[in-house]
PDB file of C-alpha atoms and ligand atoms in Angstrom:
ATOM      1  CA  UNK A 135      50.890  69.789 137.686  1.00 45.00           C
ATOM      2  CA  UNK A 136      53.528  70.357 140.574  1.00 46.00           C
ATOM      3  CA  UNK A 137      57.006  71.659 138.942  1.00 48.00           C
ATOM      4  CA  UNK A 138      58.546  68.195 140.216  1.00 48.00           C
ATOM      5  CA  UNK A 139      56.582  66.072 137.910  1.00 45.00           C
ATOM      6  CA  UNK A 140      56.701  68.478 135.110  1.00 58.00           C
ATOM      7  CA  UNK A 141      60.211  67.409 134.939  1.00 90.00           C
ATOM      8  CA  UNK A 142      59.554  63.139 134.520  1.00 95.00           C
ATOM      9  CA  UNK A 143      60.391  62.781 130.184  1.00 95.00           C
ATOM     10  CA  UNK A 144      56.538  61.700 130.058  1.00 95.00           C
ATOM     11  CA  UNK A 145      55.251  65.268 131.095  1.00 95.00           C
ATOM     12  CA  UNK A 146      58.089  66.941 129.420  1.00 96.00           C
ATOM     13  CA  UNK A 147      57.243  65.159 126.486  1.00 96.00           C
ATOM     14  CA  UNK A 148      53.275  65.587 127.137  1.00 95.00           C
ATOM     15  CA  UNK A 149      53.435  69.393 126.594  1.00 95.00           C
ATOM     16  CA  UNK A 150      56.144  69.752 123.623  1.00 97.00           C
ATOM     17  CA  UNK A 151      53.410  67.457 121.976  1.00 96.00           C
ATOM     18  CA  UNK A 152      51.131  69.136 122.480  1.00 96.00           C
ATOM     19  CA  UNK A 153      52.452  72.974 121.429  1.00 96.00           C
ATOM     20  CA  UNK A 154      54.257  71.470 118.437  1.00 95.00           C
ATOM     21  CA  UNK A 155      51.960  70.120 117.303  1.00 89.00           C
ATOM     22  CA  UNK A 156      51.846  69.780 113.112  1.00 85.00           C
ATOM     23  CA  UNK A 157      52.565  66.100 111.187  1.00 87.00           C
ATOM     24  CA  UNK A 158      54.611  64.188 113.666  1.00 92.00           C
ATOM     25  CA  UNK A 159      54.690  65.658 117.075  1.00 95.00           C
ATOM     26  CA  UNK A 160      55.862  62.807 118.710  1.00 95.00           C
ATOM     27  CA  UNK A 161      58.440  62.006 116.572  1.00 95.00           C
ATOM     28  CA  UNK A 162      60.166  65.578 117.185  1.00 96.00           C
ATOM     29  CA  UNK A 163      59.607  65.533 120.253  1.00 97.00           C
ATOM     30  CA  UNK A 164      61.775  62.651 120.910  1.00 96.00           C
ATOM     31  CA  UNK A 165      64.442  63.617 119.142  1.00 96.00           C
ATOM     32  CA  UNK A 166      65.329  67.361 120.760  1.00 97.00           C
ATOM     33  CA  UNK A 167      64.302  65.591 124.620  1.00 97.00           C
ATOM     34  CA  UNK A 168      67.839  63.088 123.337  1.00 96.00           C
ATOM     35  CA  UNK A 169      69.226  65.809 122.137  1.00 96.00           C
ATOM     36  CA  UNK A 170      69.234  67.544 125.003  1.00 97.00           C
ATOM     37  CA  UNK A 171      69.066  64.939 127.361  1.00 95.00           C
ATOM     38  CA  UNK A 172      71.377  62.432 125.347  1.00 94.00           C
ATOM     39  CA  UNK A 173      69.005  59.656 126.677  1.00 92.00           C
ATOM     40  CA  UNK A 174      68.234  57.084 123.632  1.00 91.00           C
ATOM     41  CA  UNK A 175      64.027  56.969 122.786  1.00 89.00           C
ATOM     42  CA  UNK A 176      64.094  53.944 123.841  1.00 91.00           C
ATOM     43  CA  UNK A 177      64.320  54.586 127.513  1.00 89.00           C
ATOM     44  CA  UNK A 178      61.796  57.512 127.330  1.00 87.00           C
ATOM     45  CA  UNK A 179      59.256  54.703 126.557  1.00 88.00           C
ATOM     46  CA  UNK A 180      60.766  51.825 128.997  1.00 92.00           C
ATOM     47  CA  UNK A 181      60.770  54.689 131.863  1.00 91.00           C
ATOM     48  CA  UNK A 182      58.586  57.493 131.339  1.00 92.00           C
ATOM     49  CA  UNK A 183      58.877  58.990 134.674  1.00 92.00           C
ATOM     50  CA  UNK A 184      62.357  59.246 134.941  1.00 93.00           C
ATOM     51  CA  UNK A 185      63.443  62.769 135.803  1.00 93.00           C
ATOM     52  CA  UNK A 186      65.144  65.071 133.459  1.00 95.00           C
ATOM     53  CA  UNK A 187      67.865  67.425 135.021  1.00 94.00           C
ATOM     54  CA  UNK A 188      66.764  71.017 135.176  1.00 94.00           C
ATOM     55  CA  UNK A 189      69.476  72.911 133.207  1.00 95.00           C
ATOM     56  CA  UNK A 190      68.462  69.816 130.062  1.00 96.00           C
ATOM     57  CA  UNK A 191      64.766  70.728 130.605  1.00 96.00           C
ATOM     58  CA  UNK A 192      65.711  74.185 130.068  1.00 96.00           C
ATOM     59  CA  UNK A 193      67.485  73.416 126.599  1.00 97.00           C
ATOM     60  CA  UNK A 194      64.335  70.572 125.812  1.00 97.00           C
ATOM     61  CA  UNK A 195      61.647  73.803 126.784  1.00 97.00           C
ATOM     62  CA  UNK A 196      64.280  75.997 123.995  1.00 98.00           C
ATOM     63  CA  UNK A 197      64.413  73.708 121.396  1.00 98.00           C
ATOM     64  CA  UNK A 198      61.362  72.895 121.691  1.00 98.00           C
ATOM     65  CA  UNK A 199      60.161  77.155 121.749  1.00 98.00           C
ATOM     66  CA  UNK A 200      62.536  77.130 118.064  1.00 97.00           C
ATOM     67  CA  UNK A 201      60.318  73.973 116.384  1.00 97.00           C
ATOM     68  CA  UNK A 202      56.907  76.005 117.744  1.00 96.00           C
ATOM     69  CA  UNK A 203      58.717  78.293 115.300  1.00 95.00           C
ATOM     70  CA  UNK A 204      58.908  75.825 112.359  1.00 94.00           C
ATOM     71  CA  UNK A 205      62.917  75.391 112.803  1.00 96.00           C
ATOM     72  CA  UNK A 206      63.767  72.261 110.827  1.00 96.00           C
ATOM     73  CA  UNK A 207      64.956  69.448 112.941  1.00 96.00           C
ATOM     74  CA  UNK A 208      68.200  68.838 111.483  1.00 97.00           C
ATOM     75  CA  UNK A 209      68.600  72.296 112.284  1.00 97.00           C
ATOM     76  CA  UNK A 210      68.150  72.039 115.637  1.00 98.00           C
ATOM     77  CA  UNK A 211      70.060  68.711 115.752  1.00 97.00           C
ATOM     78  CA  UNK A 212      73.105  69.785 113.819  1.00 97.00           C
ATOM     79  CA  UNK A 213      72.231  66.527 112.332  1.00 97.00           C
ATOM     80  CA  UNK A 214      70.641  64.773 109.245  1.00 97.00           C
ATOM     81  CA  UNK A 215      71.473  61.004 108.233  1.00 97.00           C
ATOM     82  CA  UNK A 216      72.458  61.272 104.534  1.00 98.00           C
ATOM     83  CA  UNK A 217      72.493  57.571 102.662  1.00 98.00           C
ATOM     84  CA  UNK A 218      73.183  56.527 105.850  1.00 97.00           C
ATOM     85  CA  UNK A 219      76.093  58.596 107.020  1.00 98.00           C
ATOM     86  CA  UNK A 220      75.481  60.958 109.879  1.00 98.00           C
ATOM     87  CA  UNK A 221      75.509  64.349 108.276  1.00 98.00           C
ATOM     88  CA  UNK A 222      76.718  67.468 110.518  1.00 98.00           C
ATOM     89  CA  UNK A 223      74.197  70.331 108.862  1.00 98.00           C
ATOM     90  CA  UNK A 224      73.835  74.254 109.679  1.00 96.00           C
ATOM     91  CA  UNK A 225      71.877  76.554 108.831  1.00 95.00           C
ATOM     92  CA  UNK A 226      74.157  77.996 105.874  1.00 95.00           C
ATOM     93  CA  UNK A 227      73.349  74.926 103.197  1.00 95.00           C
ATOM     94  CA  UNK A 228      70.593  72.868 102.447  1.00 96.00           C
ATOM     95  CA  UNK A 229      68.884  70.192 104.816  1.00 98.00           C
ATOM     96  CA  UNK A 230      70.059  66.880 102.630  1.00 98.00           C
ATOM     97  CA  UNK A 231      66.340  65.218 101.472  1.00 96.00           C
ATOM     98  CA  UNK A 232      65.571  61.216 101.135  1.00 95.00           C
ATOM     99  CA  UNK A 233      65.099  61.889  97.588  1.00 95.00           C
ATOM    100  CA  UNK A 234      69.068  62.780  96.791  1.00 97.00           C
ATOM    101  CA  UNK A 235      69.487  59.579  97.776  1.00 97.00           C
ATOM    102  CA  UNK A 236      68.245  58.500  94.231  1.00 97.00           C
ATOM    103  CA  UNK A 237      70.766  60.602  92.811  1.00 98.00           C
ATOM    104  CA  UNK A 238      73.587  58.806  93.982  1.00 98.00           C
ATOM    105  CA  UNK A 239      71.431  55.311  93.264  1.00 98.00           C
ATOM    106  CA  UNK A 240      71.401  56.076  89.356  1.00 98.00           C
ATOM    107  CA  UNK A 241      75.461  57.764  89.149  1.00 98.00           C
ATOM    108  CA  UNK A 242      76.541  54.130  90.445  1.00 98.00           C
ATOM    109  CA  UNK A 243      74.565  52.772  87.986  1.00 97.00           C
ATOM    110  CA  UNK A 244      76.649  54.663  85.773  1.00 98.00           C
ATOM    111  CA  UNK A 245      79.272  52.850  83.375  1.00 97.00           C
ATOM    112  CA  UNK A 246      81.897  54.192  84.439  1.00 98.00           C
ATOM    113  CA  UNK A 247      86.306  53.898  85.098  1.00 97.00           C
ATOM    114  CA  UNK A 248      86.803  52.315  88.338  1.00 97.00           C
ATOM    115  CA  UNK A 249      88.518  55.261  89.338  1.00 97.00           C
ATOM    116  CA  UNK A 250      86.002  58.172  87.711  1.00 98.00           C
ATOM    117  CA  UNK A 251      87.239  61.301  88.419  1.00 98.00           C
ATOM    118  CA  UNK A 252      83.747  62.653  89.959  1.00 98.00           C
ATOM    119  CA  UNK A 253      82.824  66.261  90.790  1.00 98.00           C
ATOM    120  CA  UNK A 254      79.251  67.286  92.353  1.00 98.00           C
ATOM    121  CA  UNK A 255      78.614  71.099  91.864  1.00 98.00           C
ATOM    122  CA  UNK A 256      76.722  73.225  95.385  1.00 98.00           C
ATOM    123  CA  UNK A 257      77.593  70.173  97.819  1.00 98.00           C
ATOM    124  CA  UNK A 258      76.337  71.722 100.775  1.00 98.00           C
ATOM    125  CA  UNK A 259      76.835  69.482 103.301  1.00 98.00           C
ATOM    126  CA  UNK A 260      79.281  67.131 100.915  1.00 98.00           C
ATOM    127  CA  UNK A 261      76.464  64.503 101.117  1.00 98.00           C
ATOM    128  CA  UNK A 262      76.035  63.422  97.638  1.00 98.00           C
ATOM    129  CA  UNK A 263      80.011  63.270  97.633  1.00 98.00           C
ATOM    130  CA  UNK A 264      80.342  61.506 100.330  1.00 98.00           C
ATOM    131  CA  UNK A 265      78.028  59.082  99.838  1.00 98.00           C
ATOM    132  CA  UNK A 266      79.357  58.632  95.890  1.00 98.00           C
ATOM    133  CA  UNK A 267      83.376  58.437  98.379  1.00 98.00           C
ATOM    134  CA  UNK A 268      81.695  55.710 100.781  1.00 98.00           C
ATOM    135  CA  UNK A 269      80.289  53.658  97.635  1.00 98.00           C
ATOM    136  CA  UNK A 270      83.626  53.929  96.118  1.00 98.00           C
ATOM    137  CA  UNK A 271      86.348  54.292  97.629  1.00 97.00           C
ATOM    138  CA  UNK A 272      88.699  54.139  93.936  1.00 98.00           C
ATOM    139  CA  UNK A 273      86.951  57.061  92.518  1.00 98.00           C
ATOM    140  CA  UNK A 274      88.241  60.129  92.689  1.00 98.00           C
ATOM    141  CA  UNK A 275      85.519  62.708  94.558  1.00 98.00           C
ATOM    142  CA  UNK A 276      86.098  66.320  93.856  1.00 98.00           C
ATOM    143  CA  UNK A 277      83.553  68.872  95.736  1.00 98.00           C
ATOM    144  CA  UNK A 278      82.627  72.261  95.078  1.00 98.00           C
ATOM    145  CA  UNK A 279      80.220  75.506  96.340  1.00 98.00           C
ATOM    146  CA  UNK A 280      80.094  79.205  96.243  1.00 97.00           C
ATOM    147  CA  UNK A 281      79.750  79.721 100.131  1.00 97.00           C
ATOM    148  CA  UNK A 282      82.702  79.386 102.278  1.00 97.00           C
ATOM    149  CA  UNK A 283      80.662  77.846 105.234  1.00 97.00           C
ATOM    150  CA  UNK A 284      79.550  75.180 103.602  1.00 98.00           C
ATOM    151  CA  UNK A 285      82.895  74.484 101.790  1.00 98.00           C
ATOM    152  CA  UNK A 286      84.013  74.648 105.894  1.00 98.00           C
ATOM    153  CA  UNK A 287      81.166  71.811 106.386  1.00 98.00           C
ATOM    154  CA  UNK A 288      81.488  69.291 103.600  1.00 98.00           C
ATOM    155  CA  UNK A 289      85.520  68.876 104.846  1.00 98.00           C
ATOM    156  CA  UNK A 290      84.586  68.708 108.350  1.00 98.00           C
ATOM    157  CA  UNK A 291      81.978  66.141 107.532  1.00 98.00           C
ATOM    158  CA  UNK A 292      84.721  64.644 105.030  1.00 98.00           C
ATOM    159  CA  UNK A 293      87.226  64.656 108.342  1.00 98.00           C
ATOM    160  CA  UNK A 294      84.557  63.187 110.256  1.00 98.00           C
ATOM    161  CA  UNK A 295      83.594  60.444 108.580  1.00 98.00           C
ATOM    162  CA  UNK A 296      87.173  59.552 107.622  1.00 98.00           C
ATOM    163  CA  UNK A 297      85.981  59.913 103.359  1.00 98.00           C
ATOM    164  CA  UNK A 298      88.926  61.371 101.475  1.00 97.00           C
ATOM    165  CA  UNK A 299      86.892  63.870  98.797  1.00 98.00           C
ATOM    166  CA  UNK A 300      87.992  66.972  98.189  1.00 97.00           C
ATOM    167  CA  UNK A 301      86.665  70.115  98.347  1.00 98.00           C
ATOM    168  CA  UNK A 302      87.261  73.693  96.950  1.00 97.00           C
ATOM    169  CA  UNK A 303      85.521  76.839  96.815  1.00 98.00           C
ATOM    170  CA  UNK A 304      84.215  77.641  92.919  1.00 98.00           C
ATOM    171  CA  UNK A 305      80.682  79.885  91.650  1.00 97.00           C
ATOM    172  CA  UNK A 306      79.609  76.356  90.244  1.00 98.00           C
ATOM    173  CA  UNK A 307      82.991  75.802  87.026  1.00 97.00           C
ATOM    174  CA  UNK A 308      84.192  79.863  88.224  1.00 97.00           C
ATOM    175  CA  UNK A 309      87.173  77.656  90.089  1.00 96.00           C
ATOM    176  CA  UNK A 310      87.286  74.765  88.446  1.00 94.00           C
ATOM    177  CA  UNK A 311      90.021  74.772  85.164  1.00 84.00           C
ATOM    178  CA  UNK A 312      90.754  71.203  84.703  1.00 85.00           C
ATOM    179  CA  UNK A 313      88.262  68.967  82.356  1.00 89.00           C
ATOM    180  CA  UNK A 314      88.544  65.200  82.534  1.00 94.00           C
ATOM    181  CA  UNK A 315      85.829  64.265  84.392  1.00 98.00           C
ATOM    182  CA  UNK A 316      83.751  61.303  84.210  1.00 98.00           C
ATOM    183  CA  UNK A 317      80.994  62.321  85.647  1.00 98.00           C
ATOM    184  CA  UNK A 318      79.572  65.956  86.693  1.00 98.00           C
ATOM    185  CA  UNK A 319      76.753  65.276  89.238  1.00 98.00           C
ATOM    186  CA  UNK A 320      74.773  68.380  90.819  1.00 98.00           C
ATOM    187  CA  UNK A 321      71.336  69.403  93.070  1.00 98.00           C
ATOM    188  CA  UNK A 322      71.434  72.961  92.150  1.00 98.00           C
ATOM    189  CA  UNK A 323      68.983  75.501  93.073  1.00 98.00           C
ATOM    190  CA  UNK A 324      65.306  74.841  91.284  1.00 98.00           C
ATOM    191  CA  UNK A 325      63.222  76.898  92.859  1.00 97.00           C
ATOM    192  CA  UNK A 326      61.012  79.365  91.062  1.00 97.00           C
ATOM    193  CA  UNK A 327      61.320  82.919  92.484  1.00 96.00           C
ATOM    194  CA  UNK A 328      57.605  83.015  92.783  1.00 96.00           C
ATOM    195  CA  UNK A 329      56.973  79.217  93.704  1.00 96.00           C
ATOM    196  CA  UNK A 330      54.686  79.322  96.749  1.00 95.00           C
ATOM    197  CA  UNK A 331      56.461  76.508  98.514  1.00 93.00           C
ATOM    198  CA  UNK A 332      59.301  78.335  99.786  1.00 95.00           C
ATOM    199  CA  UNK A 333      57.203  80.312 102.398  1.00 95.00           C
ATOM    200  CA  UNK A 334      56.020  76.514 104.399  1.00 93.00           C
ATOM    201  CA  UNK A 335      57.725  74.631 105.813  1.00 91.00           C
ATOM    202  CA  UNK A 336      61.391  73.568 106.209  1.00 93.00           C
ATOM    203  CA  UNK A 337      62.563  75.869 103.727  1.00 95.00           C
ATOM    204  CA  UNK A 338      61.814  78.809 104.976  1.00 96.00           C
ATOM    205  CA  UNK A 339      65.082  78.628 106.788  1.00 96.00           C
ATOM    206  CA  UNK A 340      67.158  77.155 104.492  1.00 97.00           C
ATOM    207  CA  UNK A 341      69.349  79.326 102.638  1.00 96.00           C
ATOM    208  CA  UNK A 342      68.072  81.157  99.648  1.00 95.00           C
ATOM    209  CA  UNK A 343      70.294  80.356  97.486  1.00 94.00           C
ATOM    210  CA  UNK A 344      70.788  77.029  97.331  1.00 96.00           C
ATOM    211  CA  UNK A 345      66.756  76.292  96.777  1.00 97.00           C
ATOM    212  CA  UNK A 346      66.261  79.469  94.412  1.00 96.00           C
ATOM    213  CA  UNK A 347      67.456  79.797  91.086  1.00 96.00           C
ATOM    214  CA  UNK A 348      65.288  82.387  88.499  1.00 95.00           C
ATOM    215  CA  UNK A 349      61.907  82.704  86.630  1.00 95.00           C
ATOM    216  CA  UNK A 350      61.523  79.468  86.082  1.00 96.00           C
ATOM    217  CA  UNK A 351      63.728  77.688  88.599  1.00 97.00           C
ATOM    218  CA  UNK A 352      66.437  76.830  86.047  1.00 98.00           C
ATOM    219  CA  UNK A 353      68.982  79.479  85.484  1.00 98.00           C
ATOM    220  CA  UNK A 354      71.171  76.932  87.302  1.00 98.00           C
ATOM    221  CA  UNK A 355      70.970  74.659  85.336  1.00 98.00           C
ATOM    222  CA  UNK A 356      70.692  76.031  81.939  1.00 98.00           C
ATOM    223  CA  UNK A 357      74.285  77.176  82.985  1.00 98.00           C
ATOM    224  CA  UNK A 358      75.627  73.696  83.991  1.00 98.00           C
ATOM    225  CA  UNK A 359      74.167  72.362  80.547  1.00 98.00           C
ATOM    226  CA  UNK A 360      75.759  74.822  78.811  1.00 97.00           C
ATOM    227  CA  UNK A 361      79.691  74.232  80.338  1.00 97.00           C
ATOM    228  CA  UNK A 362      79.412  71.000  82.143  1.00 97.00           C
ATOM    229  CA  UNK A 363      80.496  69.072  77.951  1.00 97.00           C
ATOM    230  CA  UNK A 364      84.114  70.707  78.828  1.00 96.00           C
ATOM    231  CA  UNK A 365      84.308  69.650  81.769  1.00 97.00           C
ATOM    232  CA  UNK A 366      83.810  65.732  80.344  1.00 97.00           C
ATOM    233  CA  UNK A 367      86.077  63.327  79.180  1.00 97.00           C
ATOM    234  CA  UNK A 368      84.483  61.864  76.019  1.00 96.00           C
ATOM    235  CA  UNK A 369      81.082  59.157  77.196  1.00 96.00           C
ATOM    236  CA  UNK A 370      80.989  61.373  80.253  1.00 98.00           C
ATOM    237  CA  UNK A 371      78.211  62.005  82.180  1.00 98.00           C
ATOM    238  CA  UNK A 372      75.725  64.886  83.702  1.00 98.00           C
ATOM    239  CA  UNK A 373      73.358  64.264  85.971  1.00 98.00           C
ATOM    240  CA  UNK A 374      71.476  66.474  87.529  1.00 98.00           C
ATOM    241  CA  UNK A 375      68.489  66.773  90.057  1.00 98.00           C
ATOM    242  CA  UNK A 376      65.853  69.014  89.039  1.00 98.00           C
ATOM    243  CA  UNK A 377      61.970  70.052  89.938  1.00 97.00           C
ATOM    244  CA  UNK A 378      58.730  67.301  89.658  1.00 97.00           C
ATOM    245  CA  UNK A 379      57.610  69.060  86.969  1.00 97.00           C
ATOM    246  CA  UNK A 380      61.257  70.126  84.960  1.00 98.00           C
ATOM    247  CA  UNK A 381      61.639  66.454  83.646  1.00 98.00           C
ATOM    248  CA  UNK A 382      61.094  68.417  79.666  1.00 98.00           C
ATOM    249  CA  UNK A 383      62.446  71.737  79.751  1.00 98.00           C
ATOM    250  CA  UNK A 384      65.905  69.940  81.107  1.00 98.00           C
ATOM    251  CA  UNK A 385      65.622  67.135  78.751  1.00 98.00           C
ATOM    252  CA  UNK A 386      65.053  70.168  75.896  1.00 98.00           C
ATOM    253  CA  UNK A 387      68.058  72.461  77.278  1.00 98.00           C
ATOM    254  CA  UNK A 388      70.154  69.001  77.085  1.00 98.00           C
ATOM    255  CA  UNK A 389      69.151  68.779  73.189  1.00 98.00           C
ATOM    256  CA  UNK A 390      69.747  71.786  72.333  1.00 98.00           C
ATOM    257  CA  UNK A 391      72.841  71.874  73.713  1.00 97.00           C
ATOM    258  CA  UNK A 392      74.346  68.919  72.185  1.00 96.00           C
ATOM    259  CA  UNK A 393      74.037  65.790  74.860  1.00 98.00           C
ATOM    260  CA  UNK A 394      72.503  62.835  74.030  1.00 97.00           C
ATOM    261  CA  UNK A 395      71.296  59.505  76.051  1.00 97.00           C
ATOM    262  CA  UNK A 396      69.143  61.870  78.023  1.00 98.00           C
ATOM    263  CA  UNK A 397      67.124  60.324  80.071  1.00 98.00           C
ATOM    264  CA  UNK A 398      65.094  61.442  83.275  1.00 98.00           C
ATOM    265  CA  UNK A 399      64.200  59.737  85.833  1.00 98.00           C
ATOM    266  CA  UNK A 400      62.035  59.702  89.177  1.00 97.00           C
ATOM    267  CA  UNK A 401      62.031  59.940  93.303  1.00 95.00           C
ATOM    268  CA  UNK A 402      61.081  57.938  95.493  1.00 92.00           C
ATOM    269  CA  UNK A 403      57.610  58.941  95.586  1.00 94.00           C
ATOM    270  CA  UNK A 404      57.297  58.958  91.644  1.00 96.00           C
ATOM    271  CA  UNK A 405      57.437  61.997  90.889  1.00 97.00           C
ATOM    272  CA  UNK A 406      60.269  62.832  87.793  1.00 98.00           C
ATOM    273  CA  UNK A 407      63.699  64.296  89.986  1.00 98.00           C
ATOM    274  CA  UNK A 408      66.477  63.892  87.829  1.00 98.00           C
ATOM    275  CA  UNK A 409      68.052  64.075  84.013  1.00 98.00           C
ATOM    276  CA  UNK A 410      71.261  62.641  83.475  1.00 98.00           C
ATOM    277  CA  UNK A 411      72.757  62.740  79.477  1.00 98.00           C
ATOM    278  CA  UNK A 412      75.912  61.879  78.049  1.00 98.00           C
ATOM    279  CA  UNK A 413      78.965  63.785  76.614  1.00 97.00           C
ATOM    280  CA  UNK A 414      79.557  62.187  73.002  1.00 93.00           C
ATOM    281  CA  UNK A 415      82.633  60.382  71.789  1.00 90.00           C
ATOM    282  CA  UNK A 416      85.023  62.462  70.662  1.00 75.00           C
ATOM    283  CA  UNK A 417      84.558  60.628  66.956  1.00 52.00           C
ATOM    284  CA  UNK A 418      81.284  61.609  66.685  1.00 51.00           C
TER     285      UNK A 418
HETATM  286  N1  LIG B 257      63.774  69.657  96.987  1.00 91.83           N
HETATM  287  C1  LIG B 257      63.882  70.696  97.125  1.00 91.83           C
HETATM  288  C2  LIG B 257      62.484  71.191  97.968  1.00 91.83           C
HETATM  289  O1  LIG B 257      61.836  71.136  97.673  1.00 91.83           O
HETATM  290  C3  LIG B 257      64.729  71.880  96.841  1.00 91.83           C
HETATM  291  C4  LIG B 257      65.594  71.697  96.705  1.00 91.83           C
HETATM  292  C5  LIG B 257      66.262  72.284  95.642  1.00 91.83           C
HETATM  293  O2  LIG B 257      66.256  73.516  95.523  1.00 91.83           O
HETATM  294  N2  LIG B 257      67.944  71.909  94.480  1.00 91.83           N
HETATM  295  O3  LIG B 257      62.211  71.409  99.152  1.00 91.83           O
END
């Protein structure tokens, strides 16, 4: 192959697809070529012979090499869509997952006041908080994260999407003195430290602090369930994401701490994925 022909979109894509392999090599390669060239995906299809500038071809090859090492596409693009919101992502936070949109859907169905006060704990990119703010402009949404880079990222996403939320740096409730929330929502770390999934796929490149929670994966959930009650209004809700096999354990934690209306719900794949519970009314 001559050096000239190797710089067409088609040649670059074909060589990348071969190297990337895995589940979705064409999609990955196309997304990376869009990122390197600023072109849209349809333009490669309509005009595969289109020449790519040398510096852009070089940038593309570097991205492909990172992908071959396993780096998540979202980190290479610096962006991931969640609830149709284009969120900036970085290796300091978890990449938002589609299944976490089920948490947002469930929160939106709860019987909450029109101007509900909501706290998203361990917000990362700000995904859950920003999705809720986009749907409920009258809610007062606070988001917290222990990691400074995550706090900055969530603030940046809030600014660029023009969705006003308050982001505070806090390890769970440590810097949250207020009570009076109507909803506490979180996608906390919940993977057991010895889980083999941690050695596979995207999670290898995500921060362990966002994924791993002790021997049984429940360390952070235990804390949230125990401390949540004192930050909620009577009748307020807590909604937690957890592992597919943790539903019963999480329901038991809520029950032991005196919560009511405890219910586990499934994700889009039909797996147990979240449990919600309500703080008892004050006269109970
Ligand atoms: N659902 C994610 C995964 O299995 C984990 C997210 C989390 O720990 N909060 O990759």
